[in-house]
Short mmCIF file of C-alpha atoms and ligand atoms in Angstrom, two decimals:
data_model
loop_
_atom_site.label_atom_id
_atom_site.label_comp_id
_atom_site.label_asym_id
_atom_site.label_seq_id
_atom_site.Cartn_x
_atom_site.Cartn_y
_atom_site.Cartn_z
CA UNK A 113 45.50 -146.78 -136.01
CA UNK A 114 48.39 -144.78 -134.81
CA UNK A 115 47.31 -141.39 -133.39
CA UNK A 116 49.84 -138.02 -134.38
CA UNK A 117 48.87 -135.66 -131.29
CA UNK A 118 49.46 -132.05 -133.14
CA UNK A 119 49.97 -130.28 -130.61
CA UNK A 120 49.93 -126.19 -131.20
CA UNK A 121 51.45 -123.38 -128.13
CA UNK A 122 50.74 -120.39 -129.89
CA UNK A 123 47.51 -117.26 -128.40
CA UNK A 124 47.39 -117.17 -132.57
CA UNK A 125 44.21 -118.77 -133.08
CA UNK A 126 44.60 -118.59 -137.45
CA UNK A 127 47.08 -121.01 -139.18
CA UNK A 128 47.90 -117.42 -141.49
CA UNK A 129 49.08 -115.16 -138.13
CA UNK A 130 51.80 -118.38 -137.55
CA UNK A 131 54.54 -119.23 -139.19
CA UNK A 132 55.15 -121.79 -137.29
CA UNK A 133 51.84 -122.88 -137.51
CA UNK A 134 52.07 -122.67 -141.45
CA UNK A 135 55.47 -124.79 -141.28
CA UNK A 136 53.00 -127.58 -139.37
CA UNK A 137 50.88 -127.91 -141.52
CA UNK A 138 53.18 -128.80 -144.26
CA UNK A 139 54.28 -131.06 -141.81
CA UNK A 140 51.33 -132.52 -141.73
CA UNK A 141 50.41 -132.85 -145.04
CA UNK A 142 53.80 -134.81 -146.30
CA UNK A 143 53.35 -136.98 -143.77
CA UNK A 144 49.55 -138.02 -144.21
CA UNK A 145 51.03 -139.22 -147.23
CA UNK A 146 53.20 -141.26 -146.11
CA UNK A 147 50.98 -143.03 -143.56
CA UNK A 148 47.52 -142.31 -144.64
CA UNK A 149 45.30 -144.07 -142.27
CA UNK A 150 46.75 -141.66 -139.24
CA UNK A 151 44.66 -140.36 -136.98
CA UNK A 152 45.35 -136.47 -136.67
CA UNK A 153 44.41 -135.08 -132.81
CA UNK A 154 44.91 -131.08 -133.12
CA UNK A 155 45.39 -130.38 -129.21
CA UNK A 156 45.84 -126.01 -129.07
CA UNK A 157 46.86 -126.03 -125.30
CA UNK A 158 45.32 -122.04 -125.53
CA UNK A 159 42.21 -123.92 -125.87
CA UNK A 160 42.46 -126.10 -123.17
CA UNK A 161 41.74 -126.04 -119.16
CA UNK A 162 45.10 -126.77 -118.17
CA UNK A 163 45.91 -127.44 -114.36
CA UNK A 164 48.38 -125.07 -113.05
CA UNK A 165 50.48 -126.50 -109.69
CA UNK A 166 48.80 -124.41 -107.45
CA UNK A 167 48.10 -125.03 -103.42
CA UNK A 168 45.33 -127.38 -104.10
CA UNK A 169 46.81 -129.84 -106.55
CA UNK A 170 50.15 -129.66 -104.91
CA UNK A 171 48.36 -130.80 -101.56
CA UNK A 172 46.62 -133.11 -103.05
CA UNK A 173 49.27 -134.48 -104.66
CA UNK A 174 51.41 -135.03 -101.32
CA UNK A 175 48.23 -136.55 -99.46
CA UNK A 176 48.21 -139.04 -102.29
CA UNK A 177 52.14 -139.71 -103.14
CA UNK A 178 52.98 -139.63 -99.42
CA UNK A 179 50.52 -138.64 -96.69
CA UNK A 180 48.82 -142.45 -96.93
CA UNK A 181 45.79 -140.99 -97.96
CA UNK A 182 43.40 -142.54 -100.91
CA UNK A 183 41.64 -140.14 -104.38
CA UNK A 184 38.32 -141.14 -101.85
CA UNK A 185 39.77 -138.99 -99.01
CA UNK A 186 40.10 -135.89 -100.97
CA UNK A 187 38.34 -132.86 -100.58
CA UNK A 188 35.83 -133.10 -104.26
CA UNK A 189 37.89 -129.65 -105.30
CA UNK A 190 41.43 -131.92 -105.29
CA UNK A 191 39.36 -134.96 -106.65
CA UNK A 192 38.24 -132.65 -109.32
CA UNK A 193 42.11 -131.35 -110.03
CA UNK A 194 43.90 -134.86 -109.76
CA UNK A 195 41.51 -135.92 -112.28
CA UNK A 196 41.99 -133.33 -114.64
CA UNK A 197 45.37 -133.91 -114.28
CA UNK A 198 45.39 -137.49 -115.11
CA UNK A 199 42.57 -137.26 -117.79
CA UNK A 200 45.17 -134.56 -119.70
CA UNK A 201 48.57 -137.19 -119.19
CA UNK A 202 45.92 -140.13 -120.84
CA UNK A 203 45.43 -137.89 -123.72
CA UNK A 204 49.19 -137.78 -124.63
CA UNK A 205 49.71 -140.84 -123.04
CA UNK A 206 47.56 -142.34 -125.99
CA UNK A 207 49.64 -141.42 -128.69
CA UNK A 208 51.93 -142.63 -130.85
CA UNK A 209 53.56 -139.65 -133.13
CA UNK A 210 53.66 -135.85 -131.40
CA UNK A 211 54.27 -132.82 -133.81
CA UNK A 212 55.08 -129.81 -130.77
CA UNK A 213 54.92 -125.91 -132.89
CA UNK A 214 56.22 -123.70 -130.57
CA UNK A 215 57.39 -120.19 -130.97
CA UNK A 216 60.75 -119.13 -129.08
CA UNK A 217 59.72 -116.39 -126.33
CA UNK A 218 61.54 -114.88 -123.91
CA UNK A 219 64.45 -117.37 -124.60
CA UNK A 220 62.10 -120.14 -123.68
CA UNK A 221 58.69 -121.49 -124.85
CA UNK A 222 55.10 -119.61 -123.74
CA UNK A 223 54.77 -120.46 -119.99
CA UNK A 224 51.66 -122.56 -121.32
CA UNK A 225 53.72 -125.37 -121.78
CA UNK A 226 55.58 -125.56 -118.79
CA UNK A 227 51.74 -125.58 -117.38
CA UNK A 228 51.05 -128.55 -119.87
CA UNK A 229 54.22 -130.51 -119.00
CA UNK A 230 54.09 -130.21 -116.04
CA UNK A 231 50.71 -132.50 -115.97
CA UNK A 232 53.28 -134.84 -117.60
CA UNK A 233 55.33 -135.89 -115.61
CA UNK A 234 53.66 -138.73 -112.54
CA UNK A 235 55.52 -141.43 -111.29
CA UNK A 236 54.64 -144.97 -112.51
CA UNK A 237 52.45 -143.58 -115.16
CA UNK A 238 54.49 -141.97 -117.29
CA UNK A 239 58.60 -142.57 -115.22
CA UNK A 240 59.06 -144.37 -112.57
CA UNK A 241 62.61 -144.11 -109.76
CA UNK A 242 64.36 -147.27 -109.95
CA UNK A 243 67.70 -147.70 -108.27
CA UNK A 244 69.61 -146.81 -111.68
CA UNK A 245 67.48 -143.47 -111.45
CA UNK A 246 63.90 -142.40 -112.90
CA UNK A 247 63.16 -144.18 -116.84
CA UNK A 248 60.65 -142.92 -118.57
CA UNK A 249 58.08 -144.60 -119.35
CA UNK A 250 55.97 -143.52 -123.15
CA UNK A 251 58.95 -145.42 -124.78
CA UNK A 252 57.72 -146.21 -129.03
CA UNK A 253 56.84 -143.17 -129.47
CA UNK A 254 58.35 -140.20 -131.73
CA UNK A 255 58.19 -136.64 -131.71
CA UNK A 256 59.13 -133.62 -133.21
CA UNK A 257 59.66 -129.62 -132.30
CA UNK A 258 58.77 -127.07 -134.80
CA UNK A 259 60.05 -124.28 -133.93
CA UNK A 260 59.77 -120.33 -135.00
CA UNK A 261 62.46 -117.67 -133.66
CA UNK A 262 62.35 -114.13 -134.23
CA UNK A 263 66.57 -113.93 -133.95
CA UNK A 264 69.61 -116.25 -134.72
CA UNK A 265 69.90 -118.85 -132.29
CA UNK A 266 71.16 -121.49 -133.95
CA UNK A 267 75.06 -119.90 -134.34
CA UNK A 268 76.42 -116.89 -132.46
CA UNK A 269 76.42 -115.50 -129.19
CA UNK A 270 72.70 -116.28 -128.83
CA UNK A 271 73.12 -119.92 -128.66
CA UNK A 272 73.27 -120.35 -125.27
CA UNK A 273 70.87 -118.88 -124.55
CA UNK A 274 68.14 -120.91 -126.25
CA UNK A 275 66.07 -122.67 -123.85
CA UNK A 276 62.79 -123.45 -125.88
CA UNK A 277 64.35 -126.43 -127.40
CA UNK A 278 66.79 -127.48 -125.25
CA UNK A 279 63.89 -128.05 -122.38
CA UNK A 280 61.56 -129.29 -124.49
CA UNK A 281 64.14 -132.36 -125.61
CA UNK A 282 65.16 -132.82 -122.59
CA UNK A 283 61.60 -133.26 -120.78
CA UNK A 284 60.42 -135.52 -123.15
CA UNK A 285 63.66 -137.50 -122.87
CA UNK A 286 62.86 -137.59 -119.24
CA UNK A 287 59.86 -138.92 -120.32
CA UNK A 288 61.21 -141.41 -122.48
CA UNK A 289 60.07 -140.48 -125.59
CA UNK A 290 62.46 -139.76 -128.34
CA UNK A 291 62.67 -135.87 -130.12
CA UNK A 292 63.87 -137.30 -133.61
CA UNK A 293 64.36 -133.71 -134.91
CA UNK A 294 63.57 -129.55 -134.58
CA UNK A 295 62.57 -127.62 -137.97
CA UNK A 296 64.15 -124.34 -137.21
CA UNK A 297 63.21 -120.82 -138.46
CA UNK A 298 64.15 -118.70 -137.51
CA UNK A 299 65.98 -114.77 -137.52
CA UNK A 300 62.61 -113.61 -139.16
CA UNK A 301 61.39 -110.73 -137.03
CA UNK A 302 65.57 -109.39 -137.45
CA UNK A 303 65.64 -110.07 -141.25
CA UNK A 304 62.26 -109.07 -142.55
CA UNK A 305 63.56 -109.28 -146.22
CA UNK A 306 64.75 -113.10 -146.02
CA UNK A 307 61.08 -114.40 -144.48
CA UNK A 308 60.46 -115.89 -148.01
CA UNK A 309 63.77 -118.11 -148.34
CA UNK A 310 63.97 -118.67 -144.13
CA UNK A 311 60.20 -120.30 -144.52
CA UNK A 312 61.35 -122.25 -148.01
CA UNK A 313 63.78 -123.58 -146.42
CA UNK A 314 61.79 -124.50 -143.07
CA UNK A 315 59.27 -126.28 -145.43
CA UNK A 316 61.71 -128.40 -146.95
CA UNK A 317 63.12 -129.22 -143.47
CA UNK A 318 59.54 -129.91 -142.97
CA UNK A 319 58.45 -132.22 -145.17
CA UNK A 320 62.24 -134.03 -144.50
CA UNK A 321 61.30 -134.76 -141.07
CA UNK A 322 57.66 -136.06 -141.77
CA UNK A 323 58.93 -138.19 -144.34
CA UNK A 324 61.77 -139.25 -141.25
CA UNK A 325 59.19 -139.88 -138.57
CA UNK A 326 56.74 -141.93 -140.86
CA UNK A 327 59.50 -144.81 -141.66
CA UNK A 328 59.68 -147.43 -139.34
CA UNK A 329 55.98 -147.06 -138.19
CA UNK A 330 55.80 -147.27 -134.36
CA UNK A 331 54.15 -150.51 -133.96
CA UNK A 332 50.78 -150.23 -131.97
C1 FMN B 13 56.38 -112.52 -126.20
C2 FMN B 13 57.14 -112.58 -127.05
C3 FMN B 13 58.46 -113.13 -127.06
C4 FMN B 13 59.54 -113.53 -127.57
N1 FMN B 13 61.00 -113.51 -127.60
C5 FMN B 13 61.72 -113.86 -128.76
C6 FMN B 13 62.89 -114.17 -128.12
O1 FMN B 13 63.15 -114.30 -127.33
N2 FMN B 13 63.71 -114.62 -128.97
C7 FMN B 13 63.57 -114.47 -130.48
O2 FMN B 13 64.18 -115.11 -131.12
N3 FMN B 13 61.89 -114.35 -130.86
C8 FMN B 13 61.03 -114.18 -130.27
N4 FMN B 13 59.94 -113.96 -130.58
C9 FMN B 13 59.75 -113.86 -131.59
C10 FMN B 13 59.10 -114.92 -132.44
O3 FMN B 13 59.66 -116.13 -131.93
C11 FMN B 13 58.75 -114.66 -133.94
O4 FMN B 13 58.13 -113.25 -133.97
C12 FMN B 13 58.24 -116.14 -134.18
O5 FMN B 13 58.38 -115.71 -135.39
C13 FMN B 13 56.59 -116.09 -133.46
O6 FMN B 13 56.89 -117.30 -134.82
P1 FMN B 13 54.65 -117.70 -134.88
O7 FMN B 13 54.53 -116.25 -136.45
O8 FMN B 13 54.44 -119.02 -135.26
O9 FMN B 13 53.94 -116.58 -133.87
C14 FMN B 13 58.98 -112.97 -129.39
C15 FMN B 13 57.88 -112.81 -129.66
C16 FMN B 13 56.71 -112.57 -128.61
C17 FMN B 13 55.22 -112.27 -129.28
#
């Protein structure tokens, strides 16, 4: 059975408080209509214990990658960090479809998303270094990004300041994972009177994106 990982990157733990999560729900409902057997796993990043690359983890990685040490030779603390990192990466790798729901925060995504992505960049697991350069190993998968923004970044002077969607797209692409589409709901803090129509348009875009993603199912 195919699996969809629904990754919400927002400290808000109630869907009613997050416009992004409301759009995400519309996406999921539509996707389920086209792939009723899909298994959906929720990953609310703020509920997870995400390893941060601190001195311990940095050193443990170095010992394994170029200091000739084996896992058994690591300290208990280092083994725990490495095990947690691989467990998180394995959970990610195990899916076929991915939905990221993020707000734009200070021109990028909430920092916890970077911490999460840092756990996925594991050589010979999610990417390989080849003579032609790095090659992503997470192929045959599809992803979508739903992003909310207080201001307008799709056009105008702020367009070049958007680094949330841009970074996620490149990071996933590096790992071989195609980000098919980004559903954007923008300008809701700057133009609050327009919230209903901005949300309506984003929900329509989410329905369209769900139909597109459900087409040509990923082969499991
Ligand atoms: C800490 C913080 C930083 C933010 N930074 C930006 C920003 O750089 N650009 C922007 O357009 N909106 C910014 N916003 C506004 C949010 O992107 C906006 O309110 C969005 O709709 C929140 O989505 P949500 O309802 O799913 O949480 C910021 C909000 C917060 C709380």
